[in-house]
């Protein structure tokens, strides 16, 4: 039990399209989050987003990242170079060394 | 003071325009003398050949001599554009074959001029004669003639797209010129579409250029887009991006969409292949990828956020490339007379390629700079392209779809009481006489460009995440040794938004002293007090 609780899952997280401004102006982050939720279920992308809000975001304007319990409209989530909608969205179970990219859509032209 | 500087600027602009027009006139004279020389040669040769040679040989020889002369001869007076010729590709001498129809009577499917002009792409398997003929018969619409639209239109015109429509309601500003490569110092103040037509005529007068001198609206979008085969979204706001996507889905047109900001760009081919709403084999539309618009306050323009010229240039060039690929490979066919179809009958015997939508991300300062990611297919409940679509031609043309309301608008920030703010003129009388701390909360790159004497730079981006305590400590630290300035604080920023937030935060944290902000920021300072203040 202790072992399971301590286990963490290493991930590569990247923010682009201006989202990096909310995360200390740093695009790439190597992080490790608990591999299981308190209820014992494996952590998924939804848990990663909560973890980022609790641990990594530096800007108090959290609504620029998360709205209504999911990423705000205009942000694409990419799981290993695929739209997360192809992978089960926030229910996708994280694997070690997954690369999760958060892209804010740009509008300038 | 302000008015004088306006007049000076006007004089400078008029001088520039006169110089530009004179240069243009000199070019035209050179072109005229060349054309006259060619006419003479052609005439002499014609006389020599009269007699023994077959008619088509004569025509070919003369055609070879009659190279097309750039005929973009529109002059601008007082910044008012002259009427734009819709097609100025008339050969000056004998016809070198009918350029508008591949089935003309000439010996070859393309004119002598076209073989020469497009030779470098004609010899590529990916283009070839068929690809060139498809490009020539294609009608492409570029919406937005700015940082994306300029390079995109230049490459499309260069490649020999037969008809190129240009949509924009803006006029050229000097701050456009570091990236909007069709415009020039001489066309400042002129409509972007006219400025672009001028340049593109000079680049390739074989292209039929169609100016649309207004922004696209729900009422005009369908009518304009219907006469084209493919559309490039080169605009800069979500409202136009949703509108263009909806119209392209309703009309069955492929859409090549790009955007750029700061050092990054994004590119997607949408509605590709362009199947009717409800057909799951069609490519996703903008609404499939972004069903909900972003919060209005998260939308940043190039004017606010900045843009590196070549970054948006790369994205515009990629849009042109994607469009050339779609057209030259025969993936979509021409619009028919009612502007509706884009069926894939040019490759009727092959199964149509399934949609494999992707998003190309470009980040100039990352390594690697390019990343391509797989996108979802059509959304089964999409408001635009699904079987349950609620967006119809009628809802667009009737104006019942309000794209501005859908995307939301930001109102100017106004969180302070009037007594907590000070106008630029009033401040100009006070700022030397009454001691105070002047806090400039712009980013250091802004501060480096210009700052008021004695100003202390404390970027709002650094303050925003800090607890109020820490902010107070920062201000204390930065004002050490400047006790003669007292405890009153005036906060300035670029436009007067962040300064309000900073004032509110300082007050909340319990700053001992009066705190005010400069209403309208340093822009107001330039407009009301110091016209020489850098306008960036």
XYZ file of C-alpha atoms in Angstrom:
645
model
C 0.000 0.000 0.000
C 2.728 2.441 0.970
C 4.567 1.447 -2.167
C 1.576 2.138 -4.389
C 1.010 5.468 -2.716
C 4.566 6.597 -3.241
C 4.720 5.484 -6.876
C 4.790 8.318 -9.326
C 4.593 8.546 -13.067
C 7.132 10.612 -15.017
C 5.683 12.863 -17.737
C 6.843 15.474 -20.224
C 4.461 18.422 -20.289
C 4.681 21.313 -22.716
C 2.753 24.581 -22.998
C 2.613 26.573 -26.237
C 0.618 29.276 -27.976
C 1.057 31.672 -25.060
C -0.002 29.206 -22.315
C 3.620 29.092 -21.180
C 3.071 32.610 -19.827
C 0.882 31.066 -17.120
C 3.619 28.569 -16.229
C 6.629 30.746 -15.357
C 7.169 31.426 -19.072
C 8.660 27.966 -19.418
C 7.460 25.735 -22.248
C 8.795 22.321 -21.328
C 8.446 20.756 -17.902
C 9.590 17.331 -16.709
C 7.243 16.349 -13.915
C 6.178 13.329 -11.920
C 2.645 12.966 -10.594
C 1.153 10.245 -8.365
C 0.486 7.195 -10.513
C -2.756 6.443 -8.692
C -5.625 8.523 -7.424
C -6.647 8.299 -3.733
C -9.271 5.707 -4.691
C -6.595 3.497 -6.241
C -7.570 4.126 -9.863
C -4.710 4.931 -12.258
C -4.166 8.641 -12.860
C -5.573 10.042 -16.075
C -5.183 13.299 -18.004
C -7.983 14.865 -15.951
C -5.896 14.226 -12.830
C -2.862 15.709 -14.542
C -4.813 18.904 -15.252
C -5.854 19.166 -11.578
C -2.254 18.507 -10.536
C -1.014 21.262 -12.843
C -3.522 23.700 -11.335
C -2.455 22.780 -7.812
C 1.283 22.543 -8.336
C 2.657 24.106 -11.483
C 0.586 27.100 -12.574
C 2.110 30.352 -11.334
C -0.433 32.838 -12.648
C -3.474 33.423 -10.416
C -5.663 33.641 -13.531
C -6.374 29.894 -13.482
C -9.473 30.507 -15.592
C -7.117 31.132 -18.513
C -6.235 27.429 -18.261
C -9.219 25.671 -16.716
C -12.944 26.486 -16.933
C -15.819 24.298 -15.748
C -13.512 21.440 -14.683
C -11.788 21.097 -18.036
C -9.294 23.035 -20.095
C -10.858 26.275 -21.299
C -12.218 26.554 -24.849
C -9.451 27.352 -27.307
C -6.919 24.977 -25.754
C -6.069 21.737 -27.526
C -4.664 18.896 -25.482
C -2.288 16.604 -27.341
C -1.360 13.177 -26.062
C 1.776 11.909 -27.776
C 1.135 14.115 -30.817
C -2.561 13.285 -31.165
C -5.643 15.321 -30.266
C -6.791 13.985 -26.887
C -10.246 13.439 -28.373
C -8.695 10.526 -30.283
C -7.384 9.056 -27.014
C -10.352 9.299 -24.649
C -9.917 12.906 -23.555
C -9.491 13.397 -19.799
C -10.129 9.681 -19.162
C -6.918 8.673 -20.925
C -4.775 6.714 -18.430
C -1.312 8.163 -18.241
C 1.661 5.975 -19.162
C 5.236 6.626 -18.030
C 6.989 9.233 -20.204
C 3.848 10.259 -22.033
C 4.192 13.622 -23.707
C 1.242 15.889 -23.023
C 1.111 19.224 -24.877
C -1.311 22.039 -24.139
C -1.734 24.338 -27.137
C -3.585 27.619 -26.982
C -5.030 28.368 -30.381
C -3.632 31.485 -32.036
C -5.728 34.016 -33.916
C -3.293 36.584 -35.266
C -2.639 36.834 -38.950
C 1.742 70.491 -31.063
C -0.156 67.392 -31.884
C -1.732 68.946 -34.992
C 1.572 70.228 -36.327
C 3.083 66.807 -36.087
C 0.090 65.363 -37.928
C 0.574 67.852 -40.754
C 4.301 67.098 -40.857
C 3.546 63.426 -41.105
C 1.085 64.137 -43.880
C 3.644 66.163 -45.810
C 6.198 63.392 -45.409
C 3.677 60.856 -46.629
C 2.723 62.938 -49.655
C 6.405 63.399 -50.507
C 6.888 59.667 -50.288
C 3.906 59.052 -52.519
C 5.130 61.550 -55.096
C 8.582 59.945 -55.069
C 6.997 56.532 -55.423
C 4.758 57.633 -58.261
C 7.688 59.228 -60.057
C 9.688 56.028 -59.704
C 6.720 54.126 -61.050
C 6.493 56.509 -64.022
C 10.171 55.980 -64.800
C 9.627 52.212 -64.765
C 6.672 52.555 -67.111
C 8.749 54.626 -69.528
C 11.435 51.947 -69.572
C 8.773 49.315 -70.182
C 7.239 51.388 -72.972
C 10.548 51.832 -74.724
C 11.202 48.071 -74.449
C 7.767 47.318 -75.857
C 8.327 49.719 -78.743
C 11.634 48.044 -79.490
C 9.931 44.646 -79.510
C 7.173 45.948 -81.732
C 9.743 47.136 -84.209
C 11.564 43.778 -84.151
C 8.324 41.901 -84.571
C 7.318 44.119 -87.433
C 10.671 43.629 -89.201
C 10.558 39.886 -88.646
C 6.984 39.732 -89.848
C 8.035 41.377 -93.096
C 10.959 38.989 -93.494
C 8.776 35.955 -92.883
C 5.935 37.091 -95.103
C 5.830 34.470 -97.807
C 7.494 31.101 -97.280
C 6.551 30.219 -93.656
C 3.422 28.497 -92.304
C 1.161 30.766 -90.330
C 1.619 28.953 -86.987
C 5.424 29.290 -87.242
C 5.064 32.984 -87.707
C 2.749 33.152 -84.723
C 5.161 31.176 -82.523
C 8.164 33.246 -83.461
C 6.317 36.457 -82.854
C 4.907 35.131 -79.596
C 8.424 34.371 -78.401
C 9.363 37.949 -79.061
C 6.305 39.414 -77.441
C 7.158 38.785 -73.813
C 4.564 40.116 -71.559
C 5.236 43.472 -70.093
C 4.109 44.129 -66.553
C 1.065 46.269 -66.988
C 0.222 47.287 -63.475
C 0.002 50.918 -64.307
C -2.290 52.241 -61.673
C -1.213 55.526 -60.238
C -2.265 56.774 -56.879
C -3.137 60.368 -56.383
C -3.675 61.774 -52.938
C -3.795 58.254 -51.633
C -6.966 57.479 -53.556
C -6.644 54.245 -55.468
C -7.542 54.309 -59.132
C -9.993 51.737 -60.409
C -8.449 48.349 -60.429
C -8.318 46.516 -63.710
C -9.740 43.079 -63.137
C -7.488 41.557 -65.716
C -4.567 43.323 -67.194
C -2.951 40.350 -68.844
C -3.617 41.480 -72.405
C -0.580 40.724 -74.510
C 0.964 43.834 -75.966
C 1.672 42.323 -79.345
C 0.374 39.305 -81.114
C -1.549 36.866 -78.985
C 0.702 34.152 -77.631
C -2.179 31.740 -77.445
C -5.371 32.102 -75.507
C -4.199 32.035 -71.906
C -7.642 31.581 -70.460
C -8.388 28.223 -72.009
C -6.219 25.151 -72.253
C -8.193 23.978 -75.251
C -7.305 26.982 -77.356
C -6.192 26.590 -80.908
C -2.467 26.964 -80.149
C -0.107 24.067 -80.761
C 0.556 23.627 -77.040
C -1.725 23.574 -74.019
C 0.128 26.458 -72.397
C 1.396 29.678 -73.914
C 5.073 30.308 -74.611
C 5.114 32.724 -71.733
C 3.580 30.161 -69.389
C 6.112 27.448 -70.252
C 8.911 29.858 -69.406
C 7.307 31.363 -66.342
C 6.221 28.092 -64.722
C 9.012 25.866 -66.132
C 10.670 25.260 -62.777
C 7.511 23.749 -61.314
C 6.264 22.202 -64.577
C 9.186 19.770 -64.581
C 8.210 18.392 -61.186
C 6.206 15.201 -61.064
C 4.092 16.764 -58.289
C 2.893 19.559 -60.579
C 3.525 18.744 -64.234
C 1.351 19.900 -67.096
C -1.896 18.604 -65.583
C -1.170 20.269 -62.274
C -0.376 23.548 -64.022
C -3.590 23.384 -66.039
C -5.513 22.752 -62.823
C -3.832 25.718 -61.167
C -4.650 27.845 -64.189
C -8.317 26.966 -64.106
C -8.528 27.277 -60.293
C -10.172 30.144 -58.459
C -8.735 30.754 -55.014
C -9.946 33.225 -52.401
C -7.544 34.772 -49.899
C -9.460 36.278 -46.970
C -7.293 38.842 -45.220
C -4.379 40.496 -46.992
C -2.103 40.887 -43.994
C 0.821 38.941 -42.591
C -0.540 35.583 -43.789
C -2.426 36.722 -46.887
C 0.449 38.675 -48.431
C 2.968 35.842 -48.747
C 0.189 33.344 -49.519
C -1.172 35.477 -52.370
C 2.320 36.153 -53.714
C 3.123 32.449 -54.040
C -0.303 31.571 -55.444
C -0.037 34.307 -58.071
C 3.533 33.286 -58.820
C 2.464 29.671 -59.288
C -0.150 30.660 -61.863
C -3.434 30.237 -60.024
C -5.830 31.476 -62.715
C -8.118 33.581 -60.551
C -7.170 35.021 -57.204
C -9.744 36.835 -55.076
C -8.566 39.131 -52.280
C -10.764 40.175 -49.359
C -9.857 42.948 -46.902
C -11.405 46.181 -45.721
C -8.317 47.613 -44.031
C -5.812 50.159 -45.255
C -2.048 49.796 -45.158
C -0.264 51.118 -42.046
C 3.446 51.551 -41.582
C 3.443 48.975 -38.753
C 2.239 46.354 -41.279
C 5.296 46.598 -43.479
C 7.724 44.427 -41.507
C 5.681 41.379 -42.496
C 2.990 42.235 -45.055
C 5.213 41.901 -48.075
C 2.796 43.002 -50.806
C 2.449 46.471 -49.317
C 5.053 49.187 -49.421
C 5.880 52.579 -48.006
C 4.230 54.034 -51.094
C 0.907 52.358 -50.397
C 0.475 53.485 -46.773
C -3.081 54.743 -46.385
C -4.296 52.842 -49.434
C -6.661 49.875 -49.208
C -4.783 46.628 -48.614
C -6.604 44.922 -51.465
C -5.626 47.648 -53.941
C -2.071 47.702 -52.672
C -1.878 43.918 -53.096
C -3.445 43.992 -56.579
C -0.830 46.530 -57.600
C 2.021 44.289 -56.476
C 0.538 41.055 -57.810
C -0.158 42.570 -61.233
C 3.509 43.409 -61.458
C 4.451 39.915 -60.304
C 2.239 38.002 -62.727
C -0.197 39.791 -64.970
C -1.554 36.462 -66.252
C -3.477 36.085 -63.003
C -7.017 37.398 -62.920
C -7.179 39.371 -59.683
C -10.570 40.029 -58.115
C -10.650 42.709 -55.407
C -13.235 42.511 -52.604
C -12.669 45.752 -50.730
C -14.545 45.028 -47.490
C -14.397 42.572 -44.631
C -16.399 39.393 -45.051
C -19.778 39.456 -43.286
C -22.362 36.711 -42.760
C -24.467 38.465 -45.419
C -21.711 38.570 -48.062
C -19.661 35.455 -47.262
C -21.684 32.888 -49.202
C -22.020 34.985 -52.315
C -18.317 35.801 -52.444
C -16.981 32.360 -51.538
C -19.345 30.512 -53.891
C -17.426 31.563 -56.992
C -14.130 30.116 -55.732
C -12.736 26.573 -55.511
C -10.627 26.901 -52.361
C -10.344 29.399 -49.539
C -7.443 30.575 -47.381
C -8.306 31.952 -43.957
C -5.679 34.624 -43.412
C -7.741 36.641 -40.938
C -6.891 37.502 -37.359
C -9.950 36.919 -35.188
C -12.165 33.995 -34.095
C -15.309 35.710 -35.452
C -14.032 35.604 -39.024
C -12.549 32.139 -38.542
C -15.931 30.631 -37.539
C -17.722 32.537 -40.317
C -15.330 31.415 -43.062
C -15.426 27.813 -41.856
C -19.242 27.761 -41.748
C -19.488 29.237 -45.254
C -16.917 26.768 -46.627
C -18.839 23.814 -45.182
C -22.156 25.069 -46.615
C -20.566 25.586 -50.040
C -18.336 22.495 -50.033
C -15.038 24.336 -50.311
C -11.729 23.189 -48.833
C -10.328 25.669 -46.318
C -6.676 26.224 -45.530
C -6.491 28.011 -42.203
C -3.443 29.490 -40.492
C -2.661 31.829 -37.638
C 0.388 33.303 -35.994
C 1.354 35.279 -32.910
C 4.674 36.280 -31.358
C 7.045 33.462 -32.385
C 4.505 30.736 -33.152
C 2.171 29.642 -35.916
C -0.524 27.035 -36.560
C -1.803 25.529 -39.824
C -4.786 23.268 -40.593
C -6.491 22.107 -43.765
C -10.194 22.030 -42.874
C -13.238 20.556 -44.579
C -10.782 18.486 -46.603
C -12.097 16.524 -48.393
C -15.051 18.929 -48.608
C -18.038 16.633 -48.158
C -21.586 17.832 -47.473
C -22.698 18.249 -43.843
C -23.497 14.868 -42.331
C -20.997 12.950 -44.485
C -18.575 11.528 -41.924
C -15.867 11.017 -44.559
C -15.402 14.766 -44.980
C -12.651 16.583 -43.132
C -13.423 18.338 -39.837
C -14.308 22.012 -39.838
C -13.132 24.781 -37.500
C -16.090 24.084 -35.191
C -15.159 20.381 -34.916
C -11.741 21.378 -33.622
C -12.961 24.348 -31.567
C -16.672 23.850 -30.800
C -16.620 26.686 -28.260
C -14.923 30.015 -28.861
C -12.110 31.009 -26.512
C -12.869 33.602 -23.823
C -12.627 37.009 -25.493
C -9.950 38.150 -23.036
C -7.684 35.297 -24.140
C -7.659 36.495 -27.766
C -4.459 38.416 -28.441
C -3.785 40.257 -31.701
C -0.396 40.812 -33.342
C -0.690 44.495 -32.410
C -1.005 43.617 -28.720
C 1.163 40.529 -28.481
C 3.689 41.238 -31.215
C 4.781 39.110 -34.155
C 8.096 38.196 -35.749
C 7.678 38.925 -39.485
C 9.103 35.685 -40.887
C 7.033 33.616 -38.445
C 3.737 34.753 -39.934
C 5.449 34.694 -43.350
C 6.303 31.006 -42.939
C 2.682 30.241 -42.105
C 1.354 32.185 -45.122
C 3.812 30.429 -47.419
C 2.724 27.069 -45.985
C -0.910 27.995 -46.684
C -0.029 28.683 -50.315
C 1.836 25.369 -50.481
C -1.081 23.423 -48.991
C -3.449 25.071 -51.476
C -1.182 24.315 -54.428
C -1.004 20.676 -53.266
C -4.801 20.436 -53.046
C -5.312 21.988 -56.485
C -2.404 20.564 -58.465
C -3.114 16.989 -57.377
C -6.702 17.359 -58.573
C -8.132 16.582 -55.160
C -10.941 19.062 -55.653
C -12.571 20.186 -58.819
C -13.649 23.584 -59.993
C -16.799 25.240 -58.774
C -19.638 24.711 -61.211
C -21.941 27.445 -62.391
C -24.031 27.532 -59.230
C -20.881 27.531 -57.167
C -21.903 24.463 -55.217
C -19.873 21.453 -56.057
C -16.442 20.326 -55.196
C -16.920 16.694 -56.100
C -13.809 14.728 -56.719
C -14.443 13.671 -60.279
C -11.037 14.493 -61.584
C -9.834 11.283 -60.023
C -13.149 9.510 -60.390
C -11.624 6.073 -60.742
C -9.698 6.246 -57.492
C -11.233 5.974 -54.081
C -11.164 9.430 -52.506
C -8.416 9.828 -49.944
C -9.876 9.551 -46.457
C -9.593 12.590 -44.270
C -6.442 12.509 -42.158
C -6.666 15.896 -40.507
C -3.606 17.322 -38.878
C -2.444 20.472 -37.209
C 1.014 21.808 -37.917
C 2.568 23.712 -35.046
C 5.502 26.030 -35.664
C 7.485 27.492 -32.826
C 10.414 29.495 -34.110
C 12.492 29.385 -30.947
C 11.803 25.765 -29.972
C 13.755 22.734 -31.012
C 12.573 21.140 -33.210
C 10.584 24.105 -34.560
C 7.904 22.060 -36.349
C 5.498 19.503 -34.922
C 2.582 17.867 -36.724
C -0.216 16.388 -34.661
C -3.216 14.256 -35.587
C -6.616 15.900 -35.244
C -10.018 14.377 -34.678
C -12.410 13.610 -37.546
C -15.760 15.359 -37.975
C -17.704 15.828 -34.758
C -21.007 13.928 -34.937
C -22.842 16.777 -33.217
C -21.051 19.624 -34.984
C -23.248 22.694 -35.440
C -21.816 23.178 -38.903
C -20.780 19.937 -40.650
C -22.747 17.124 -38.941
C -26.109 15.616 -39.799
C -27.487 17.685 -36.906
C -26.046 20.924 -38.244
C -28.010 23.984 -37.210
C -26.077 26.441 -39.330
C -27.749 26.909 -42.683
C -27.429 29.235 -45.642
C -30.565 31.012 -44.449
C -29.233 31.522 -40.927
C -26.136 33.102 -42.414
C -27.693 35.369 -45.010
C -30.524 36.488 -42.735
C -27.969 37.703 -40.212
C -29.529 35.632 -37.424
C -26.094 34.186 -36.612
C -24.230 36.793 -34.618
C -20.563 35.806 -34.747
C -19.479 38.777 -32.668
C -21.850 37.841 -29.859
C -20.855 34.171 -30.192
C -17.192 34.994 -29.682
C -17.853 37.703 -27.119
C -16.318 41.125 -26.826
C -14.023 42.591 -24.235
C -15.034 45.898 -22.790
C -12.253 48.282 -21.790
C -11.103 47.570 -18.267
C -12.584 50.083 -15.827
C -12.142 48.912 -12.264
C -10.988 52.099 -10.549
C -12.977 55.020 -9.211
C -12.478 58.321 -11.091
C -10.442 59.775 -8.205
C -8.016 56.860 -8.479
C -7.087 57.846 -12.035
C -5.368 60.800 -13.575
C -5.466 62.026 -17.173
C -2.302 62.531 -19.215
C -2.655 66.319 -19.545
C -3.260 66.728 -15.837
C -0.330 64.489 -14.990
C 1.978 66.487 -17.270
C 1.423 69.514 -15.024
C 2.000 67.560 -11.838
C 4.741 65.126 -12.539
C 7.675 67.495 -12.165
C 6.239 69.483 -9.285
C 4.785 66.971 -6.877
C 7.006 64.178 -5.536
C 5.812 60.639 -6.177
C 6.955 57.169 -7.105
C 6.441 56.476 -10.805
C 5.868 52.766 -11.384
C 5.942 51.490 -14.981
C 4.398 47.999 -15.104
C 5.125 47.210 -18.760
C 7.412 44.345 -19.779
C 11.135 45.211 -19.725
C 11.277 45.160 -23.565
C 8.646 47.895 -23.632
C 10.397 49.842 -20.866
C 13.647 49.704 -22.797
C 11.972 51.322 -25.827
C 10.921 54.412 -23.909
C 10.251 55.369 -20.322
C 9.446 58.519 -18.388
C 12.292 60.094 -16.376
C 12.631 58.509 -12.954
C 10.267 55.643 -13.746
C 10.801 52.311 -11.980
C 10.101 49.173 -14.003
C 8.120 46.467 -12.224
C 6.473 44.226 -14.849
C 2.866 43.357 -14.101
C 3.487 39.809 -15.377
C 5.799 39.354 -12.370
C 3.464 41.054 -9.895
C 0.328 39.233 -10.930
C 1.272 35.907 -9.362
C 2.700 37.414 -6.166
C 0.930 37.754 -2.853
C 0.201 41.393 -1.974
C 2.860 41.273 0.777
C 5.584 40.367 -1.712
C 4.457 43.114 -4.068
C 4.763 45.701 -1.295
C 8.254 44.410 -0.501
C 9.219 44.702 -4.175
C 8.121 48.327 -4.301
C 9.924 49.070 -1.017
C 13.108 47.489 -2.355
C 12.941 49.335 -5.671
C 12.355 52.706 -4.016
C 15.160 52.458 -1.469
C 17.252 55.607 -1.458
C 14.497 57.551 -3.174
C 12.660 58.596 -0.016
C 12.376 62.157 -1.350
C 9.777 60.839 -3.777
C 7.367 60.278 -0.891
C 4.821 57.509 -0.664
C 2.378 58.470 -3.387
C 2.475 56.138 -6.368
C 1.501 56.687 -9.979
C 1.280 53.536 -12.084
C 1.663 53.625 -15.891
C 1.487 50.956 -18.579
C 1.040 50.884 -22.365
C -2.728 51.356 -22.649
C -4.012 51.793 -19.093
C -5.286 48.297 -18.300
C -2.530 46.593 -16.323
C -1.954 49.860 -14.467
C -5.494 49.644 -13.061
C -4.915 46.079 -11.900
C -1.657 47.125 -10.269
C -3.313 50.066 -8.480
C -6.054 47.775 -7.189
C -3.523 45.218 -5.986
C -1.324 47.803 -4.239
C -4.331 49.277 -2.460
C -5.582 45.881 -1.437
C -2.161 45.016 -0.069
C -2.338 48.157 2.073
C 0.152 50.533 0.477
C 0.624 53.592 2.733
C 0.063 56.476 0.376
C -2.108 57.543 -2.521
C -2.071 55.216 -5.550
C -3.340 56.294 -8.963
C -2.939 55.167 -12.542
C -2.423 57.093 -15.762
C -5.713 56.867 -17.661
C -5.112 55.532 -21.180
C -1.501 54.697 -20.406
C 1.489 55.959 -22.318
C -0.575 56.003 -25.515
C -2.639 58.802 -23.979
C 0.620 60.477 -22.912
C 1.735 60.508 -26.565
C -1.633 61.680 -27.846
C -2.186 64.421 -25.288
C 1.248 65.510 -24.116
C 4.294 64.332 -26.033
C 3.800 63.625 -29.764
C 7.422 62.498 -30.038
C 6.811 59.658 -27.591
C 7.560 56.449 -29.526
C 4.440 54.986 -31.118
C 5.141 51.263 -31.259
